[in-house]
C-alpha positions as a printed Julia matrix, in Angstrom:
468×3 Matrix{Float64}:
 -45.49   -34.06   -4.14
 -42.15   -34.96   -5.85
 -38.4    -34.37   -5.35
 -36.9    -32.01   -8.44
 -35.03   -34.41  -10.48
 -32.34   -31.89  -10.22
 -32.4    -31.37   -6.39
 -30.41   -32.98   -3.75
 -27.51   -32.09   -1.55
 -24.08   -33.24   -1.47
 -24.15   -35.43    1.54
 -25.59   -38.41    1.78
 -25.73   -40.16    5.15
 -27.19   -44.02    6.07
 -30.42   -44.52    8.16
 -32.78   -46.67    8.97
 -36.98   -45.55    8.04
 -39.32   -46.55   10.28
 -43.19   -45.61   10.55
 -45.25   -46.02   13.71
 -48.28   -48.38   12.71
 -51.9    -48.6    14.3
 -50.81   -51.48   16.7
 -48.45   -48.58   18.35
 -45.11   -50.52   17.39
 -42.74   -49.49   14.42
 -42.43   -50.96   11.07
 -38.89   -50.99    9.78
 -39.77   -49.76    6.13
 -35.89   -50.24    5.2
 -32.37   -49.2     5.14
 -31.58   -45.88    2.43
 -29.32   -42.59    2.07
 -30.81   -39.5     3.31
 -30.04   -36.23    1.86
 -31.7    -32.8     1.85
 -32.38   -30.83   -1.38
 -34.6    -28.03   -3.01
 -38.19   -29.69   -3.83
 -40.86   -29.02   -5.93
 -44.94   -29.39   -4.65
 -48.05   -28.43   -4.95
 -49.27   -25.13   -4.37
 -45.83   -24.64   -2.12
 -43.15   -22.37   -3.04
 -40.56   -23.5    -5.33
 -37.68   -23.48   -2.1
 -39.31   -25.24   -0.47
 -36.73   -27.53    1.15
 -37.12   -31.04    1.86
 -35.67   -35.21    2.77
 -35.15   -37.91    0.19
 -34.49   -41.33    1.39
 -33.13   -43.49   -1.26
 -33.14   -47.61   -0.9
 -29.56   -48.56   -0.26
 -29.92   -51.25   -2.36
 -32.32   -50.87   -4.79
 -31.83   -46.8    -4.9
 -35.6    -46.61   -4.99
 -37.75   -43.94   -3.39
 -38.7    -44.83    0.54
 -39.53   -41.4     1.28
 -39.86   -37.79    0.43
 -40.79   -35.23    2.93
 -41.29   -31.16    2.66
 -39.89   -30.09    6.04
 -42.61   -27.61    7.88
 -42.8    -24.61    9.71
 -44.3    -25.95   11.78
 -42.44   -27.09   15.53
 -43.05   -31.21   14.72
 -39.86   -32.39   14.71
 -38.15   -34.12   17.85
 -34.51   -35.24   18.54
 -34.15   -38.17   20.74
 -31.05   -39.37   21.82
 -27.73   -38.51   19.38
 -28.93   -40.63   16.15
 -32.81   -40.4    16.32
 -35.07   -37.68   14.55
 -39.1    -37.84   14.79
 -41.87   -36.41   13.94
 -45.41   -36.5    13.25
 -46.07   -36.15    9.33
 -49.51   -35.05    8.5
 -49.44   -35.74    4.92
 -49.77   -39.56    5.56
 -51.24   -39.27    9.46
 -48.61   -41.0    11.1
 -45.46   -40.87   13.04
 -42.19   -41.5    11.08
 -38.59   -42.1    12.37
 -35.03   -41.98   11.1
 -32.53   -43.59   12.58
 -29.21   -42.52   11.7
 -25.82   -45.24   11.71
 -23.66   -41.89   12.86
 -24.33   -38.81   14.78
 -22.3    -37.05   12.65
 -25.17   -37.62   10.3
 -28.28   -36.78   12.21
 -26.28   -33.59   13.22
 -26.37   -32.19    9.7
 -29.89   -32.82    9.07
 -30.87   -31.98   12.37
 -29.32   -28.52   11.57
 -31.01   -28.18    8.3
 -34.36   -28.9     9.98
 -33.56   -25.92   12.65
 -32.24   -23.59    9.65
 -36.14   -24.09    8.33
 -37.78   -24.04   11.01
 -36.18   -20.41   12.28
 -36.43   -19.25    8.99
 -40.0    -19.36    8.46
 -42.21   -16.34    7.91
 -42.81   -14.59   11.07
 -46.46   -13.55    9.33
 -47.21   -17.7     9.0
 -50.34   -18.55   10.74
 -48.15   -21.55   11.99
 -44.77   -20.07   12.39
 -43.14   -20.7    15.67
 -39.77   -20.01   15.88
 -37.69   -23.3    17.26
 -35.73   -23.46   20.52
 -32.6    -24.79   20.28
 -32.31   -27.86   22.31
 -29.49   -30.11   23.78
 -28.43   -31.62   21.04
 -28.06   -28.25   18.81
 -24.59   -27.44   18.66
 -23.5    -24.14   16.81
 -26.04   -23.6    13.23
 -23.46   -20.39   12.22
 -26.4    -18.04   10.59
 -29.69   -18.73   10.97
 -30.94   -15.58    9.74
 -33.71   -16.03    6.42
 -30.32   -14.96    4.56
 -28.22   -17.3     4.99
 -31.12   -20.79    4.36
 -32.64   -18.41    1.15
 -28.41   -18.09    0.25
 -28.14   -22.09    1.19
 -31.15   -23.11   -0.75
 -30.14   -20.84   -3.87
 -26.71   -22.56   -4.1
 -28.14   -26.33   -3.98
 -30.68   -25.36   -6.23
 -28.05   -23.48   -8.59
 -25.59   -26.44   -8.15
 -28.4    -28.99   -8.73
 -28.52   -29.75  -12.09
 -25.49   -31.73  -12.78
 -24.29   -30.63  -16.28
 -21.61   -32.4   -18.49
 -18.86   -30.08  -19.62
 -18.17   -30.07  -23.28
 -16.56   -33.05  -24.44
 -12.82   -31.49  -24.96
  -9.63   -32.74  -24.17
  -9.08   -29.46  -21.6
 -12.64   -30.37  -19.57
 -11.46   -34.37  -19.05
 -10.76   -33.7   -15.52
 -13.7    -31.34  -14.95
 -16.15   -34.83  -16.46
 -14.35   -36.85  -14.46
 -14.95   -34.96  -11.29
 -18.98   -34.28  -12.62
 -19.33   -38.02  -13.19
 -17.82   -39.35   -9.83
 -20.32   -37.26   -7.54
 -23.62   -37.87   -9.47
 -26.88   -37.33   -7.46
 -28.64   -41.09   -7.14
 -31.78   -39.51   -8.07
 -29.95   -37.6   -11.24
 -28.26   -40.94  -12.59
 -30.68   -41.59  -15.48
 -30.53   -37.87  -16.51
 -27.14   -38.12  -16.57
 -27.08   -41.41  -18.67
 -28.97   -39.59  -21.43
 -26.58   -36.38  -21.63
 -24.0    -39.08  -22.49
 -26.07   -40.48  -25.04
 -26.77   -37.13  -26.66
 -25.33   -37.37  -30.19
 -22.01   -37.5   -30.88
 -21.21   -36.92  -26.61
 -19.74   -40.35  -26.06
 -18.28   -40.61  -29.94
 -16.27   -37.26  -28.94
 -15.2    -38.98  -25.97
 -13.61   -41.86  -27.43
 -12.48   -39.61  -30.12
 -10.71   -37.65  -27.44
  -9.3    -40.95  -26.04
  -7.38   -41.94  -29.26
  -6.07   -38.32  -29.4
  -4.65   -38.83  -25.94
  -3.62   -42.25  -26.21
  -1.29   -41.52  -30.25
  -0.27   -38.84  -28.1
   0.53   -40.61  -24.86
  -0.99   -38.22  -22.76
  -0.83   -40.09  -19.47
  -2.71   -37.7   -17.23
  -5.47   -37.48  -19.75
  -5.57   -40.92  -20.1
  -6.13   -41.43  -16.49
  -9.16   -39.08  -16.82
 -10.44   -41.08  -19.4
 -10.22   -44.05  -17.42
 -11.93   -42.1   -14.09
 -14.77   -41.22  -16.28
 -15.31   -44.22  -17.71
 -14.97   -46.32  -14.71
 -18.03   -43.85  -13.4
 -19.97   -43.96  -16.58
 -20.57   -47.74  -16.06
 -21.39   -47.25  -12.43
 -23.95   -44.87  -13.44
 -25.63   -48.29  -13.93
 -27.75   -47.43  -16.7
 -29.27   -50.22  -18.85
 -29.26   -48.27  -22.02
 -26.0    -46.47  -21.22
 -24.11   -49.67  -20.82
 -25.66   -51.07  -24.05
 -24.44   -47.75  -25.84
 -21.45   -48.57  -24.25
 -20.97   -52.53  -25.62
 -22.15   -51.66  -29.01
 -19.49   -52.86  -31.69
 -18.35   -49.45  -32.82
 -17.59   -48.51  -28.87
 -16.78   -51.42  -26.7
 -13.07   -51.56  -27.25
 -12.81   -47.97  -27.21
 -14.23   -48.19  -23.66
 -11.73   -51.13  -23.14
  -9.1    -48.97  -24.25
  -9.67   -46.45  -21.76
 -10.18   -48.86  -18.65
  -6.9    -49.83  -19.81
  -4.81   -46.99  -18.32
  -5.89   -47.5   -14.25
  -3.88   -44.94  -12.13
  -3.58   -46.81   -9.48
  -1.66   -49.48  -11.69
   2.44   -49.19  -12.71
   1.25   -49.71  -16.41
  -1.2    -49.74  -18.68
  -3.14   -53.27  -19.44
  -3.0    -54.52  -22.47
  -7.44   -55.98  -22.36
  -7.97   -54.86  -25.98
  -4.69   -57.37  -27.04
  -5.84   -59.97  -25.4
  -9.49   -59.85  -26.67
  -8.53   -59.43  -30.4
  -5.38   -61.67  -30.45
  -5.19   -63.89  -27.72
  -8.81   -65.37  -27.7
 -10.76   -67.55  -30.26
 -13.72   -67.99  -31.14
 -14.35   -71.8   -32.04
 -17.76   -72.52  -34.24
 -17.9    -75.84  -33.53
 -21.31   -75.57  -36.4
 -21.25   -72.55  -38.46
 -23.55   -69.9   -37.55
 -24.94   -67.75  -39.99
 -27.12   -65.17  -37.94
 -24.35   -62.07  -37.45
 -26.86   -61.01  -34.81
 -26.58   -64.39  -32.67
 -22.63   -64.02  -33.29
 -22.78   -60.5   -32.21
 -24.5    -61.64  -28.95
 -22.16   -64.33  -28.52
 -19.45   -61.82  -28.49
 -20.85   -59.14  -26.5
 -21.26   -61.95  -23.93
 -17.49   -62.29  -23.45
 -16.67   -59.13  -23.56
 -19.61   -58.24  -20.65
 -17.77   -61.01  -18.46
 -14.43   -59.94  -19.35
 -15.5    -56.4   -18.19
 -17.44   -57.56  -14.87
 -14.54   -60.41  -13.77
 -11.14   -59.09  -15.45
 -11.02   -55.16  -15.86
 -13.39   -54.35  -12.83
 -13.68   -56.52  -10.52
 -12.59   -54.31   -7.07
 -14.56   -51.09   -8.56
 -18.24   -52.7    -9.11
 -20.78   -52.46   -6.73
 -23.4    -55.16   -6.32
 -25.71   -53.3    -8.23
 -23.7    -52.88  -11.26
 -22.45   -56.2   -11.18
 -26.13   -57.33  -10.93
 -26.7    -55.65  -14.01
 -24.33   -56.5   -15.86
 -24.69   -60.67  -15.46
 -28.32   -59.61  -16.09
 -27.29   -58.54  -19.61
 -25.38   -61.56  -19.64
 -28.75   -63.36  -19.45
 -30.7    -61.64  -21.2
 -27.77   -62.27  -24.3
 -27.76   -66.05  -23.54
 -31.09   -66.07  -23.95
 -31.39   -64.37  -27.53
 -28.57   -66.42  -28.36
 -30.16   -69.59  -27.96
 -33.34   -68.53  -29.34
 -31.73   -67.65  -31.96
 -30.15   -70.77  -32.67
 -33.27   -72.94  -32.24
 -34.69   -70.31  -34.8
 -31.93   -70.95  -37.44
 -33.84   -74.1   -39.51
 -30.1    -75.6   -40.06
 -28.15   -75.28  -36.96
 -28.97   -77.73  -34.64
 -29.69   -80.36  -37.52
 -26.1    -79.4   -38.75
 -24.91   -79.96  -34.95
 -26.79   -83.34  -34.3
 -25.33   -84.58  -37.79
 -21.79   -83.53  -36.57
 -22.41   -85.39  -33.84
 -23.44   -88.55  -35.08
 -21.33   -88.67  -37.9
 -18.11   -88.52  -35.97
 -16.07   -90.48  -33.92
 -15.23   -90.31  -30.19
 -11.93   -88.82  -30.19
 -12.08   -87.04  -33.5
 -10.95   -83.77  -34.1
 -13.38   -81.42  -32.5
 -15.34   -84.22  -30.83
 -14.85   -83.28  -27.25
 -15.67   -79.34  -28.86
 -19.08   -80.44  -30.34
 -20.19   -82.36  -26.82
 -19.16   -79.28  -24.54
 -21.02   -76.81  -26.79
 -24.26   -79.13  -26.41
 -23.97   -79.15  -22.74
 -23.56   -75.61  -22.5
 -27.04   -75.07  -24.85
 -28.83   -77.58  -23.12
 -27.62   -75.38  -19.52
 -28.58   -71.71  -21.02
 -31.75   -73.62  -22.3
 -33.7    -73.27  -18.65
 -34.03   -69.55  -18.53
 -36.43   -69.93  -21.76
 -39.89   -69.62  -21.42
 -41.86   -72.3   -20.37
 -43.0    -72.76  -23.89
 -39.85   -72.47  -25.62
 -38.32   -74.64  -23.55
 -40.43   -77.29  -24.62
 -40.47   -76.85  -27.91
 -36.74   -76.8   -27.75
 -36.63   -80.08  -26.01
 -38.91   -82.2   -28.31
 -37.2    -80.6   -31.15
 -33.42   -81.9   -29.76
 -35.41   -85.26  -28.91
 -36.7    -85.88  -32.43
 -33.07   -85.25  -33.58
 -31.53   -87.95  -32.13
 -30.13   -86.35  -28.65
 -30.24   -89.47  -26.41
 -28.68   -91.53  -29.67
 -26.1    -89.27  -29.53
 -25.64   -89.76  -25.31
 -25.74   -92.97  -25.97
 -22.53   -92.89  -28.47
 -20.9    -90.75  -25.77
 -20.95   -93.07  -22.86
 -20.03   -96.09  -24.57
 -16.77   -94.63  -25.61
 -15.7    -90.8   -24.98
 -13.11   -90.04  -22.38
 -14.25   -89.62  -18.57
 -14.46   -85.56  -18.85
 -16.6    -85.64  -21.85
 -18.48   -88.67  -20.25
 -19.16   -86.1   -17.64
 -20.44   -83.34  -19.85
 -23.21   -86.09  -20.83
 -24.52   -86.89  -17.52
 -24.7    -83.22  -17.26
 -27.14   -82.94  -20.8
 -29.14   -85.65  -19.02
 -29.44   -83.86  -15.53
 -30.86   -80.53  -17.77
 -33.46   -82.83  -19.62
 -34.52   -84.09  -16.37
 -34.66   -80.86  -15.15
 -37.04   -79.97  -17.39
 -39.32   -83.12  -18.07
 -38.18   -86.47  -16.99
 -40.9    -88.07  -19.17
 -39.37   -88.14  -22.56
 -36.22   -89.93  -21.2
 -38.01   -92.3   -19.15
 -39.92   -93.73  -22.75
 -36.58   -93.59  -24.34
 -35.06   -95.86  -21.74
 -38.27   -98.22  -21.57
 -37.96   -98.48  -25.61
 -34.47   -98.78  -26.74
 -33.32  -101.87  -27.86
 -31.34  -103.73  -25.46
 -31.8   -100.53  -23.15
 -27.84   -99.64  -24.08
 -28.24   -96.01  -22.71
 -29.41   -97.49  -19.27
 -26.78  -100.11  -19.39
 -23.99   -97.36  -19.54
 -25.62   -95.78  -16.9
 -25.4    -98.45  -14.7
 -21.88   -99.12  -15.5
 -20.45   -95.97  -15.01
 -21.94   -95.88  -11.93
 -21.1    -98.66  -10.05
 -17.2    -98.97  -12.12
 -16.07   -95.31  -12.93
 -12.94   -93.8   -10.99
 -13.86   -90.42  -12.64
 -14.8    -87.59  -10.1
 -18.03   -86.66   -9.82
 -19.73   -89.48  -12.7
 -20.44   -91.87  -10.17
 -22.4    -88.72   -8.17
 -24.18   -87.5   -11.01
 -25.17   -90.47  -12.34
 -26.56   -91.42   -8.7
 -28.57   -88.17   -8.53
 -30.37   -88.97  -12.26
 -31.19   -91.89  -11.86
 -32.57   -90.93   -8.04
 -35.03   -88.35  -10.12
 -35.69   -90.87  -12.98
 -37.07   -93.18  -10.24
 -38.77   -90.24   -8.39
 -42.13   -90.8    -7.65
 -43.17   -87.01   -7.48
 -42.11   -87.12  -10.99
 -44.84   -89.89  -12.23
 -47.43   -88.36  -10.04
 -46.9    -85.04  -11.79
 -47.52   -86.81  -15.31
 -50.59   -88.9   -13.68
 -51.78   -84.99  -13.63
């Protein structure tokens, strides 16, 4: 059996699953949203009606349950519903966080229940209990009338994309089903759907149509909490992202408009401290500040944690590509090494070249295994320690800092390579500085870092690894 992926009630109310297991006791299966909706199964009729629990979190499927004819169901207490569900052969539990809650359901469940067909071999026709306060009808007409309207109202379709139906999409958008979220995300990637919309926005926006453009920011607000992966890249594609800017720009609940798309275009720059030729690695780069700018600046009090999660996934997932992509490029990090040795502490773009390093060398862990390594003996045979070397014998304390911090990552990955390069350098000038720094510095946080590599250089669990 499976829930329609158009079907599902308005309201949506927070319980807690549990499922009686062979010992007798009950297994807390997790915390979700239950709501009631039309469902579709096997060899049942198509209103049949039915409960969807949906993860809290994770918005995945804990449950979906037909509701019978016949008299299973029990209320206990003012926030418990049971019953004994034959399709899996044991006893299952819902407890709800508000009575309010298990009061609607619970009256759904009745509405069924008396509504069955008095011809069913099963049928028996509920007594109210207790807890049943007034159900209004509960004549066949009024569930077949209740289940018609869900089911009518359950496909959520976007309105044309028109200036006149802004507040109609904005309204469709906020109240989307869960379960109807990814359906949803492909209507707005229908051709041209989104393209009108931002189309519409620059209408609005030459025309300074205020309450439009508050629509357009409602709707676009719940378009990226639709949290779809593929919707959000539509959304951060060159050709749309400061469109979508531009209508996040124009919050109602603010005296005046922001001015994000200024401040992106004018206000920041982009420093290539090595040029890099790959438009698709530059594209990423890019796409990367504009993700965090979205996720820290523009939204920050409207994301949930699952947006937010998926967003610094993307993030990742960018950084990643990025410095694959780099590694890739036969001439970049040759060019960046050569930079590096060829100029002086203190030079113009000196301290530039040494944070961009440390920030590679810190996005380089989420590589592959593989990669990593490769990566690692590739920065090695260029000269990387040589170059660490250079820096503590004569940067400032900061960028001094940002090399302790390249050493701590090539620890992190293999300690090996740096203990050889200590054992063999002539008069051991990189361990020297080391030492020096750490028992003279007055900058914050050298003498610490410095104490915690050379506390994993000296690490025994580290040599027995290699004796491996």
């Amino acid at each position: 059996m499976q829930p329609q992926q158009s079907g599902q009630s308005p309201g949506l109310h927070r319980v807690k699953l549990y499922k009686l297991n062979e010992t007798g006791g009950w297994d807390d299966k997790g915390t979700g949203l239950v709501s009631i909706g039309p469902m579709e199964f096997a060899n049942h009729a198509s209103n049949s009606v039915g409960l969807v629990v949906l993860g809290e979190e994770t918005q995945k499927m804990l449950m979906v349950h037909r509701i019978l004819h016949e008299d299973i169901y029990n209320r206990q207490d003012e926030t418990i519903i049971t019953w004994t569900d034959p399709d899996i052969g044991t006893d299952v539990a819902l407890s709800f966080q508000e009575g309010q809650g298990c009061n609607a359901i619970w009256q759904h469940i009745v509405r069924v229940q008396n509504d069955a067909d008095p011809k069913h071999p099963d049928h028996r026709r509920r007594v109210i209990d207790e807890f049943d306060g007034p159900v209004g009808h509960l004549d066949g007409d009024y569930l077949h009338h209740d289940v018609a309207d869900m089911a009518g109202a359950a496909h959520v379709e976007l309105p044309a994309a028109e200036t006149a139906n802004l507040e109609e999409i904005a309204k469709v958008l906020a109240h989307v089903p869960p379960m109807q979220r990814e359906r949803v995300a492909q209507l707005l990637m229908t051709p041209n759907y989104l393209r009108k919309l931002l189309d519409i926005f620059r209408q609005c926006e030459d025309l300074e149509d205020t309450p439009s453009l508050h629509h357009m920011f409602r709707l676009m607000r719940s378009i990226i909490m639709l949290n779809d992966t593929q919707l959000l890249d539509e959304l951060l594609k060159e050709e749309h992202v400061m469109g979508v800017i531009g209508c996040l720009e124009y919050d109602p609940d603010l005296q005046a408009p922001q001015q994000h798309r200024n401040f992106l275009q004018t206000a920041v720059v982009f420093k290539e401290v090595v040029p890099i030729t790959s438009q698709e690695v530059l594209g990423k780069i890019h796409q990367t500040y504009r993700i965090q700018y979205l996720k820290d600046v523009i939204l920050p009090r409207s994301l949930d944690d699952a947006t937010y999660g998926t967003l610094s996934s993307l993030m990742l997932f960018n950084n990643v590509d990025v410095v694959l992509g780099l590694y890739q490029d036969q001439k970049f990090l040759p060019a960046l090494f050569e930079a590096l040795k060829s100029r002086q502490p203190g030079d113009s773009g000196w301290d530039d070249l040494v944070a961009f390093l440390q920030e590679f060398c810190s996005l380089a862990k989420h590589l592959q295994l593989l990669q990593r390594q490769n990566l690692w003996n590739k920065m090695t045979q260029l000269g990387m320690f040589e170059v660490i070397t250079r820096i503590l014998q004569s940067s400032s304390a900061p960028v001094k800092l940002r090399a302790t911090d390249i050493l701590l990552s090539a620890i992190a990955h293999d300690p090996s390579p740096l203990r050889s390069f200590l054992a063999v350098q002539p008069g051991h000038a990189l361990l020297d500085c080391l030492v020096k720094e750490f028992v003279g510095s007055e900058q914050s946080g050298l003498p610490e870092q410095i104490a915690e590599l050379l506390k994993l250089l000296v690490d025994p669990g580290g040599f027995m690894v290699l004796l491996v």
